[in-house]
CSV table of C-alpha atoms and ligand atoms in Angstrom, one decimal:
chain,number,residue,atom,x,y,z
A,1,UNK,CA,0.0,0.0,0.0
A,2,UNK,CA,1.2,3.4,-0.9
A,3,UNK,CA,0.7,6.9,0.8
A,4,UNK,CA,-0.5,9.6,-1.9
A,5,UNK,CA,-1.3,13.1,-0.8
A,6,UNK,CA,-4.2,15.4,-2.7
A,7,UNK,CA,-1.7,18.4,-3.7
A,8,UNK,CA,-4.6,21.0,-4.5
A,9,UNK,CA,-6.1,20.0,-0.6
A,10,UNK,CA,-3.0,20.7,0.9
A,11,UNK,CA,-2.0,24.1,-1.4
A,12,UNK,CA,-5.4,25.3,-0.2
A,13,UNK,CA,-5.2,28.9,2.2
A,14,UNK,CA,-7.8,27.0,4.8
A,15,UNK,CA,-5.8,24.1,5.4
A,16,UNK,CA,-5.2,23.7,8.8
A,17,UNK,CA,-2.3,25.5,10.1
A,18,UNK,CA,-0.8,22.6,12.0
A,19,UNK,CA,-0.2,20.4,8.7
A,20,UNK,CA,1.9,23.0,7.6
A,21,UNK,CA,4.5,21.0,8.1
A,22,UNK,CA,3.0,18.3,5.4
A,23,UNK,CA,2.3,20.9,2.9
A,24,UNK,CA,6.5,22.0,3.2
A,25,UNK,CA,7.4,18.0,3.2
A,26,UNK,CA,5.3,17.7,0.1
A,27,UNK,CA,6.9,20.6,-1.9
A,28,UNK,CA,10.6,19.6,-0.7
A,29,UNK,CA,9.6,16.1,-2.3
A,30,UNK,CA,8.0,17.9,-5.7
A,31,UNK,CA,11.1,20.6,-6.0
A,32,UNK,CA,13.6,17.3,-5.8
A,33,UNK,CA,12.1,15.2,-8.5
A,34,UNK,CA,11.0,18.2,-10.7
A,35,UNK,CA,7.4,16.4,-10.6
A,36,UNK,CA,5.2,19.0,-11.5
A,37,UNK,CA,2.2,17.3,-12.7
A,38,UNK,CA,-0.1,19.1,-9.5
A,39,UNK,CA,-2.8,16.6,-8.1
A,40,UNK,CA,-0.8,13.9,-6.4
A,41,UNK,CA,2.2,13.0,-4.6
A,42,UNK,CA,3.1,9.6,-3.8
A,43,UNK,CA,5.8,9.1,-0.9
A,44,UNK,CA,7.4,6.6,0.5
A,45,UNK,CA,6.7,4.6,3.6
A,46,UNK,CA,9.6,6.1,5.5
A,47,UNK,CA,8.7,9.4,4.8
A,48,UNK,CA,5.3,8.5,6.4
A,49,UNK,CA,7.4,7.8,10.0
A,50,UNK,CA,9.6,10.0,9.6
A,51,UNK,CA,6.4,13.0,9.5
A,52,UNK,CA,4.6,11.1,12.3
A,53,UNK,CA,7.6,10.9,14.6
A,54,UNK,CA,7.7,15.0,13.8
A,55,UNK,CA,4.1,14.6,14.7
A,56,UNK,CA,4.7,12.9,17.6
A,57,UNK,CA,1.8,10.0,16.9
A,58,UNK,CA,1.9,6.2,15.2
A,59,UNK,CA,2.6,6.6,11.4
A,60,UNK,CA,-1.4,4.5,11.7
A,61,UNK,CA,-2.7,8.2,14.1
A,62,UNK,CA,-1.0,10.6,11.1
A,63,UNK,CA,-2.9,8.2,8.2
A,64,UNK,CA,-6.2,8.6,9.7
A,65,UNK,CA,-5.7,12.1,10.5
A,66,UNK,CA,-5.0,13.3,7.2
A,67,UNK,CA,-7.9,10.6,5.8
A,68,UNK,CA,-10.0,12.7,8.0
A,69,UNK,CA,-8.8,16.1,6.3
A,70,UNK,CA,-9.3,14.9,2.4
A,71,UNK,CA,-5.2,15.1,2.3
A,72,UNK,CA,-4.1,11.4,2.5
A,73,UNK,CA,-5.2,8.4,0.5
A,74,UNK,CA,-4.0,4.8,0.8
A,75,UNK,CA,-3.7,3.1,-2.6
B,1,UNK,CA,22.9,13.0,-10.6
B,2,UNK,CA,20.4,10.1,-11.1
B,3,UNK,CA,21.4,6.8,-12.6
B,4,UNK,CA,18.6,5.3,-16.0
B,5,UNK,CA,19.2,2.6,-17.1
B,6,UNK,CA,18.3,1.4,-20.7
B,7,UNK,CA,15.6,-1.5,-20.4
B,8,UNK,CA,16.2,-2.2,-24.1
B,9,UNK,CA,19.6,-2.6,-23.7
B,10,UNK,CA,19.4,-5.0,-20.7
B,11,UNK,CA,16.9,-7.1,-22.5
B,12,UNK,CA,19.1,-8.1,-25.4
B,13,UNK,CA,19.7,-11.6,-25.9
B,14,UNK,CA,23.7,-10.6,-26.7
B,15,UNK,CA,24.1,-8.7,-23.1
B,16,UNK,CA,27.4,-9.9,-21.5
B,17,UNK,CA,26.0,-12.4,-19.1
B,18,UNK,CA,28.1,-11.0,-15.9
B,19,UNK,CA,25.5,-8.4,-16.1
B,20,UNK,CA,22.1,-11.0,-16.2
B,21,UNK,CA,22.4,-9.5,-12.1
B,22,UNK,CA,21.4,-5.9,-13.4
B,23,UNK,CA,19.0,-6.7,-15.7
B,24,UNK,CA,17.1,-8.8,-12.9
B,25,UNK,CA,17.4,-5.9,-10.6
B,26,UNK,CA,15.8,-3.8,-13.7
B,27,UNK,CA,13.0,-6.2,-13.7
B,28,UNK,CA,12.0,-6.6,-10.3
B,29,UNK,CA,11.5,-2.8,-9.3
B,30,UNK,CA,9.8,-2.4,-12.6
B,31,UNK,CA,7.5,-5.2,-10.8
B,32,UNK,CA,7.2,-3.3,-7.5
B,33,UNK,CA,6.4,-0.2,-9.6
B,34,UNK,CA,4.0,-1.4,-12.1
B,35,UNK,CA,6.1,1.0,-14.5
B,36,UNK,CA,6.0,-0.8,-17.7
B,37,UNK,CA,7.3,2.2,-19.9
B,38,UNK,CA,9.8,-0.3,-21.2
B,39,UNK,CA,12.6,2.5,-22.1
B,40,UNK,CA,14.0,3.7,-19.1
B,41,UNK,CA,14.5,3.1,-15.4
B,42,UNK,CA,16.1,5.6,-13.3
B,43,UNK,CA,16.9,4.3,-9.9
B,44,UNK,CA,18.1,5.4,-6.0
B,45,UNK,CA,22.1,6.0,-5.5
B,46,UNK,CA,21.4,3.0,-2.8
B,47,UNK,CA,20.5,1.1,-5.7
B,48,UNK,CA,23.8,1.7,-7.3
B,49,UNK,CA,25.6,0.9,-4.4
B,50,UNK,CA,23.6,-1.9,-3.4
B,51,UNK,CA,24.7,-3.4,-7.0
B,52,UNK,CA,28.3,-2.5,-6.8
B,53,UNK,CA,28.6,-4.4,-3.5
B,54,UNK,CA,27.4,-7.3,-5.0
B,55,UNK,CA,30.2,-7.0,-8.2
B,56,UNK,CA,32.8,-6.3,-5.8
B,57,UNK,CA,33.1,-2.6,-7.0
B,58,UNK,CA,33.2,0.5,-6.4
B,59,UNK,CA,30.2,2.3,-7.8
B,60,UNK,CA,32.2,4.7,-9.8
B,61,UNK,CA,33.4,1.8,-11.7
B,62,UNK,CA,30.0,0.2,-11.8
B,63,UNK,CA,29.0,2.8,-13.3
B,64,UNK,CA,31.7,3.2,-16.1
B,65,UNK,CA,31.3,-0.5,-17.0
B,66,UNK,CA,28.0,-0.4,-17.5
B,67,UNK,CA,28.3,2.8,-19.3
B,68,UNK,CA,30.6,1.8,-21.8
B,69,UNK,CA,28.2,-0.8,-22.4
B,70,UNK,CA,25.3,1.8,-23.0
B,71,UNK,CA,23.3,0.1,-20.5
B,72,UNK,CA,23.7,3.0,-18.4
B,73,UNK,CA,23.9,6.9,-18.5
B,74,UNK,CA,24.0,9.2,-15.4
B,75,UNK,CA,21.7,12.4,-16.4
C,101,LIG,N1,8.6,5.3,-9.3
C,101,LIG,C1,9.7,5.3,-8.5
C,101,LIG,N2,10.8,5.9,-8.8
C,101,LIG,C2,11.8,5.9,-7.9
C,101,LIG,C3,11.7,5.4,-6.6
C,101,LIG,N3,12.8,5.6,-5.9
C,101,LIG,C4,13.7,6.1,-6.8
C,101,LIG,N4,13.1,6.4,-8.0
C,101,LIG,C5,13.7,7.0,-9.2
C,101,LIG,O1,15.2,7.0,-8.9
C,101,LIG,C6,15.6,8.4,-8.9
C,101,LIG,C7,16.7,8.6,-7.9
C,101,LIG,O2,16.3,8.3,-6.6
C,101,LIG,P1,17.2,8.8,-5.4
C,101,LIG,O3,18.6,8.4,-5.6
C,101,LIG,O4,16.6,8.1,-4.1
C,101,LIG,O5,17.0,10.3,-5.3
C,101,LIG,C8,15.8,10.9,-5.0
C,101,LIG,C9,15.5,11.1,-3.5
C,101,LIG,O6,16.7,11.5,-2.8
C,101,LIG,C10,14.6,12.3,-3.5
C,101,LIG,N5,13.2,11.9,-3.5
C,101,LIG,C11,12.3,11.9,-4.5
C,101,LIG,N6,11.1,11.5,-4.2
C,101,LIG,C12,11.2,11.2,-2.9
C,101,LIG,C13,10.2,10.7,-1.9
C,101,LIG,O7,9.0,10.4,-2.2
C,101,LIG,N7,10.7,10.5,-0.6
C,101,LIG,C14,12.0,10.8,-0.3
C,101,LIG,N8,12.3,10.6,1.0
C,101,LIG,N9,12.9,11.3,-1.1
C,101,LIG,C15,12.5,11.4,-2.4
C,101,LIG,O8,14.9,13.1,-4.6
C,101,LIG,C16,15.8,12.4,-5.5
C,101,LIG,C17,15.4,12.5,-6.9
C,101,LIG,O9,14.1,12.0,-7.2
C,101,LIG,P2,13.6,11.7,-8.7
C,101,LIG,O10,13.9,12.9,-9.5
C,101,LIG,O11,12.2,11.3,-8.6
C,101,LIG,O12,14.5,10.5,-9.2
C,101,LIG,C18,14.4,9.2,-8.7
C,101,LIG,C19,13.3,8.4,-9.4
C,101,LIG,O13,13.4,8.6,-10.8
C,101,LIG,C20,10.4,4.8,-6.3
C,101,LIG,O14,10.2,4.2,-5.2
C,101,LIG,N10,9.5,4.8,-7.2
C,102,LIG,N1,3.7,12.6,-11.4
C,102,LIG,C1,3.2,11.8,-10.4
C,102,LIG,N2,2.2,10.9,-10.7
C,102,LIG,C2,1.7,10.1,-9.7
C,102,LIG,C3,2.3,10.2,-8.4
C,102,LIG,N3,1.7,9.3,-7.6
C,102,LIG,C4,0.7,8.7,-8.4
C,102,LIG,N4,0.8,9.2,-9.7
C,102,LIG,C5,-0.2,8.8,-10.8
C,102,LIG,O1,-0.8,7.6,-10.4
C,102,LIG,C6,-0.2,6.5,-11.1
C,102,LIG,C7,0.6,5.6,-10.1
C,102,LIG,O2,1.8,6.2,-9.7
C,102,LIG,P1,2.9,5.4,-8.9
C,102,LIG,O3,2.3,4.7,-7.8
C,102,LIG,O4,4.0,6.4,-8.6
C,102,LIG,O5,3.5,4.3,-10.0
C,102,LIG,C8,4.2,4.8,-11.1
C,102,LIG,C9,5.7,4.8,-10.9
C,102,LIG,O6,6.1,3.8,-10.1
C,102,LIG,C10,6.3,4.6,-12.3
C,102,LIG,N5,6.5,5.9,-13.0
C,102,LIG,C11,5.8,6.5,-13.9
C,102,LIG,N6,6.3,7.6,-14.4
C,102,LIG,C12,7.5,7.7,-13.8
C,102,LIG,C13,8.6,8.6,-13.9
C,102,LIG,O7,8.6,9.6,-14.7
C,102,LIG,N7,9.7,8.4,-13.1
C,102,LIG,C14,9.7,7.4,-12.2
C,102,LIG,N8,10.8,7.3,-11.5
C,102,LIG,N9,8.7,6.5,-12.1
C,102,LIG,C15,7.7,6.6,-12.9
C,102,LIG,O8,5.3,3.9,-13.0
C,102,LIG,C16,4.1,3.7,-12.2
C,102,LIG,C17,2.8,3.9,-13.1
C,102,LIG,O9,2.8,5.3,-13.6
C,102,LIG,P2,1.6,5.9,-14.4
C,102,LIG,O10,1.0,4.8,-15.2
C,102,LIG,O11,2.1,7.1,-15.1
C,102,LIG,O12,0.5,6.3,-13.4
C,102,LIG,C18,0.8,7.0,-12.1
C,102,LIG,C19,0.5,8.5,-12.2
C,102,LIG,O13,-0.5,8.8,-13.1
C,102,LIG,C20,3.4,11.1,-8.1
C,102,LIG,O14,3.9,11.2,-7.0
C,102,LIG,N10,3.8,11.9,-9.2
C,103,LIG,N1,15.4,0.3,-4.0
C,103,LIG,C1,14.4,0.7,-4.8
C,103,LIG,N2,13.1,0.4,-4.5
C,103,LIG,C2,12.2,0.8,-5.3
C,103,LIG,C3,12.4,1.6,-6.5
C,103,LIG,N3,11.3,1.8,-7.1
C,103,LIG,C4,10.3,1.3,-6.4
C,103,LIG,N4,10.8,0.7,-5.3
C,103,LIG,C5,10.1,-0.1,-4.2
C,103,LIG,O1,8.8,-0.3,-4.7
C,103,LIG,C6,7.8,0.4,-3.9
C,103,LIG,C7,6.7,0.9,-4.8
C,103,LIG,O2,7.2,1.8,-5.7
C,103,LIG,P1,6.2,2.8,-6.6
C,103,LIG,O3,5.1,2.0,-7.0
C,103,LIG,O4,7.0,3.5,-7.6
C,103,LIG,O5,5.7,3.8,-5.5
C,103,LIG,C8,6.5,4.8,-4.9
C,103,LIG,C9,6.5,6.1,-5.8
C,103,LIG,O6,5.3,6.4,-6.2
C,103,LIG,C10,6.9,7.2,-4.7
C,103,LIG,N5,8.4,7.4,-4.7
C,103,LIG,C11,9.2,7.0,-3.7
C,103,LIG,N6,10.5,7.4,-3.9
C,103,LIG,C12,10.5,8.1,-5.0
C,103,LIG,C13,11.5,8.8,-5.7
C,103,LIG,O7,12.7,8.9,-5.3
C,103,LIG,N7,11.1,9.4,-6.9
C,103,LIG,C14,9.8,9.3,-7.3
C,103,LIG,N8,9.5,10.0,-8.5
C,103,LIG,N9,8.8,8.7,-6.7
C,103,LIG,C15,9.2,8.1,-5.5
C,103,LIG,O8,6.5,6.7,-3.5
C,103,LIG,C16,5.9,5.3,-3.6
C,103,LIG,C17,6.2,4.5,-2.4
C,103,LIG,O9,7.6,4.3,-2.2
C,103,LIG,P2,8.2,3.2,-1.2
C,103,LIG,O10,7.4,3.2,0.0
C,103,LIG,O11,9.7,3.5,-1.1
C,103,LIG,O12,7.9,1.8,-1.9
C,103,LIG,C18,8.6,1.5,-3.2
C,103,LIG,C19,9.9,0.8,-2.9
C,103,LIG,O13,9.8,-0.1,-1.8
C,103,LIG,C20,13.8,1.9,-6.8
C,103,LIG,O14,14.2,2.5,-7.8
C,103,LIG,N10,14.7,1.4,-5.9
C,104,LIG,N1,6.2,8.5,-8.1
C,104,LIG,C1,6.0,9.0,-9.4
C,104,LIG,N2,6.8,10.0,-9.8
C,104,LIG,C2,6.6,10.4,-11.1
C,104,LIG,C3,5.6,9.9,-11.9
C,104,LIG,N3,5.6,10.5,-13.1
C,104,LIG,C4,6.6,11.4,-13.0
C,104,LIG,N4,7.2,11.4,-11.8
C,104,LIG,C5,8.2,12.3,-11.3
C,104,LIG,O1,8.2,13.5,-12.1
C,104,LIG,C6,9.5,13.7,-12.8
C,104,LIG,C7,9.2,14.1,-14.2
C,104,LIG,O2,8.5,13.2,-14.9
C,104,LIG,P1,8.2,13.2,-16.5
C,104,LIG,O3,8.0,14.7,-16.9
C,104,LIG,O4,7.1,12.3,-16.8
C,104,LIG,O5,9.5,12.7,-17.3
C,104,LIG,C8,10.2,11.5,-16.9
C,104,LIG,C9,10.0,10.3,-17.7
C,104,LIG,O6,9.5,10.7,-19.0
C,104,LIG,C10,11.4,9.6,-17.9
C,104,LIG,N5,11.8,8.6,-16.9
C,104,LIG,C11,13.0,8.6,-16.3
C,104,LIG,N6,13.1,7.6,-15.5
C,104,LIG,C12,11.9,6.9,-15.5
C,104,LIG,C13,11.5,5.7,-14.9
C,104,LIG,O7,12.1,5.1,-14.1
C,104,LIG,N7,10.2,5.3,-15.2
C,104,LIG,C14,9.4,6.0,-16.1
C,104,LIG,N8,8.2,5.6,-16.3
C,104,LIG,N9,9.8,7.2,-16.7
C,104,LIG,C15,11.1,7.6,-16.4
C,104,LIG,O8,12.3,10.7,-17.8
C,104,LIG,C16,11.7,11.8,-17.1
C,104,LIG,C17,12.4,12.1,-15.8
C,104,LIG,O9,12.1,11.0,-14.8
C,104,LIG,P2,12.4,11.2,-13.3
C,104,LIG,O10,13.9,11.5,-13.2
C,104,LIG,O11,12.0,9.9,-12.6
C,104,LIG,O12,11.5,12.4,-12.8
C,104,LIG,C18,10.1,12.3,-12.7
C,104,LIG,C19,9.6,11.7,-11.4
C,104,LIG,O13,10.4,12.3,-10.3
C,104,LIG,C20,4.8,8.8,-11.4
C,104,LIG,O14,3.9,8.3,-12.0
C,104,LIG,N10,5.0,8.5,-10.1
């Protein structure tokens, strides 16, 4: 199973100011690969524990918190 | 620097057999992936020296070898 995040959710000016942090991770990730295509980022599992130990939750808490938010699918 | 490999190349019927390794490596993250582009494969720096461990090389060599063999440019 893979971790893909909804880029236009997470460029939005609403989103909640404590994922902040996701919506930086996400653009690092994009500037790196030069992967401009705008809807969706795939990452990789580690990058999953390495937000929720930044979080300070189980890599399972961060999932379903982002679920919650429209920002995270599992595929 | 990323290191792509040239799928076509590796799946010649004349490639030097002391590289059959590279060309299974090639073939199993294409299966992880499900990237069946069949041209290209760029893959991680751990990936390189993951492979030169296993020839007993450094992976500047590595990648020279399989350069001169146009299996492999570094773009
Ligand atoms: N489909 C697919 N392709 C893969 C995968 N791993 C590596 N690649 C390919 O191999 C290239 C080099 O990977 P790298 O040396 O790890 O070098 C990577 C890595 O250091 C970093 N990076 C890119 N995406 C991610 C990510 O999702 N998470 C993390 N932690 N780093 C990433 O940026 C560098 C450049 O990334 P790219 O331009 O995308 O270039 C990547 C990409 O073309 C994978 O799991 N799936
Ligand atoms: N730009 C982009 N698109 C995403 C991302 N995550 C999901 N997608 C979209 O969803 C499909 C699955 O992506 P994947 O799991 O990364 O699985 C991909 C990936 O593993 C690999 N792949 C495709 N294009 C590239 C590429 O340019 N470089 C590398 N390194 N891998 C690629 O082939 C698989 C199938 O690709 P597609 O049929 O094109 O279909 C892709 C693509 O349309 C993302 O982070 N960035
Ligand atoms: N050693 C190695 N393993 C590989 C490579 N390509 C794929 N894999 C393995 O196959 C899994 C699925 O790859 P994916 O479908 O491309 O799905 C990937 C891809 O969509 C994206 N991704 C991860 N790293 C990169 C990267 O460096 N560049 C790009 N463009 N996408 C990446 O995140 C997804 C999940 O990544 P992971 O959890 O790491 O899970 C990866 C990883 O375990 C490779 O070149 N080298
Ligand atoms: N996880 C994921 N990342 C994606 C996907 N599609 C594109 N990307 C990311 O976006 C960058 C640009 O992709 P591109 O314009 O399609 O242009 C790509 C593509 O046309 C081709 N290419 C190079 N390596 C690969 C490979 O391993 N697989 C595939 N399918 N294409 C590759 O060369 C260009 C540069 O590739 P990269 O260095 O890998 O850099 C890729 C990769 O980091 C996707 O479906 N999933």
């Amino acid at each position: 199973s893979k971790v893909m995040l909804d880029l236009r959710k997470l460029s939005r000016a609403d989103l909640d100011p404590e994922l902040a942090p996701v919506s930086r991770f996400a653009h690092t990730i994009q500037l790196q690969r030069g992967d401009f295509n705008g809807n969706v980022l795939t990452i990789r599992g580690e990058d999953l524990r390495a937000m929720s130990v930044m979080f300070g939750t189980e890599p399972s808490e961060l999932v379903v918190r982002l679920e919650d938010q429209g920002i995270l699918a599992q595929v």
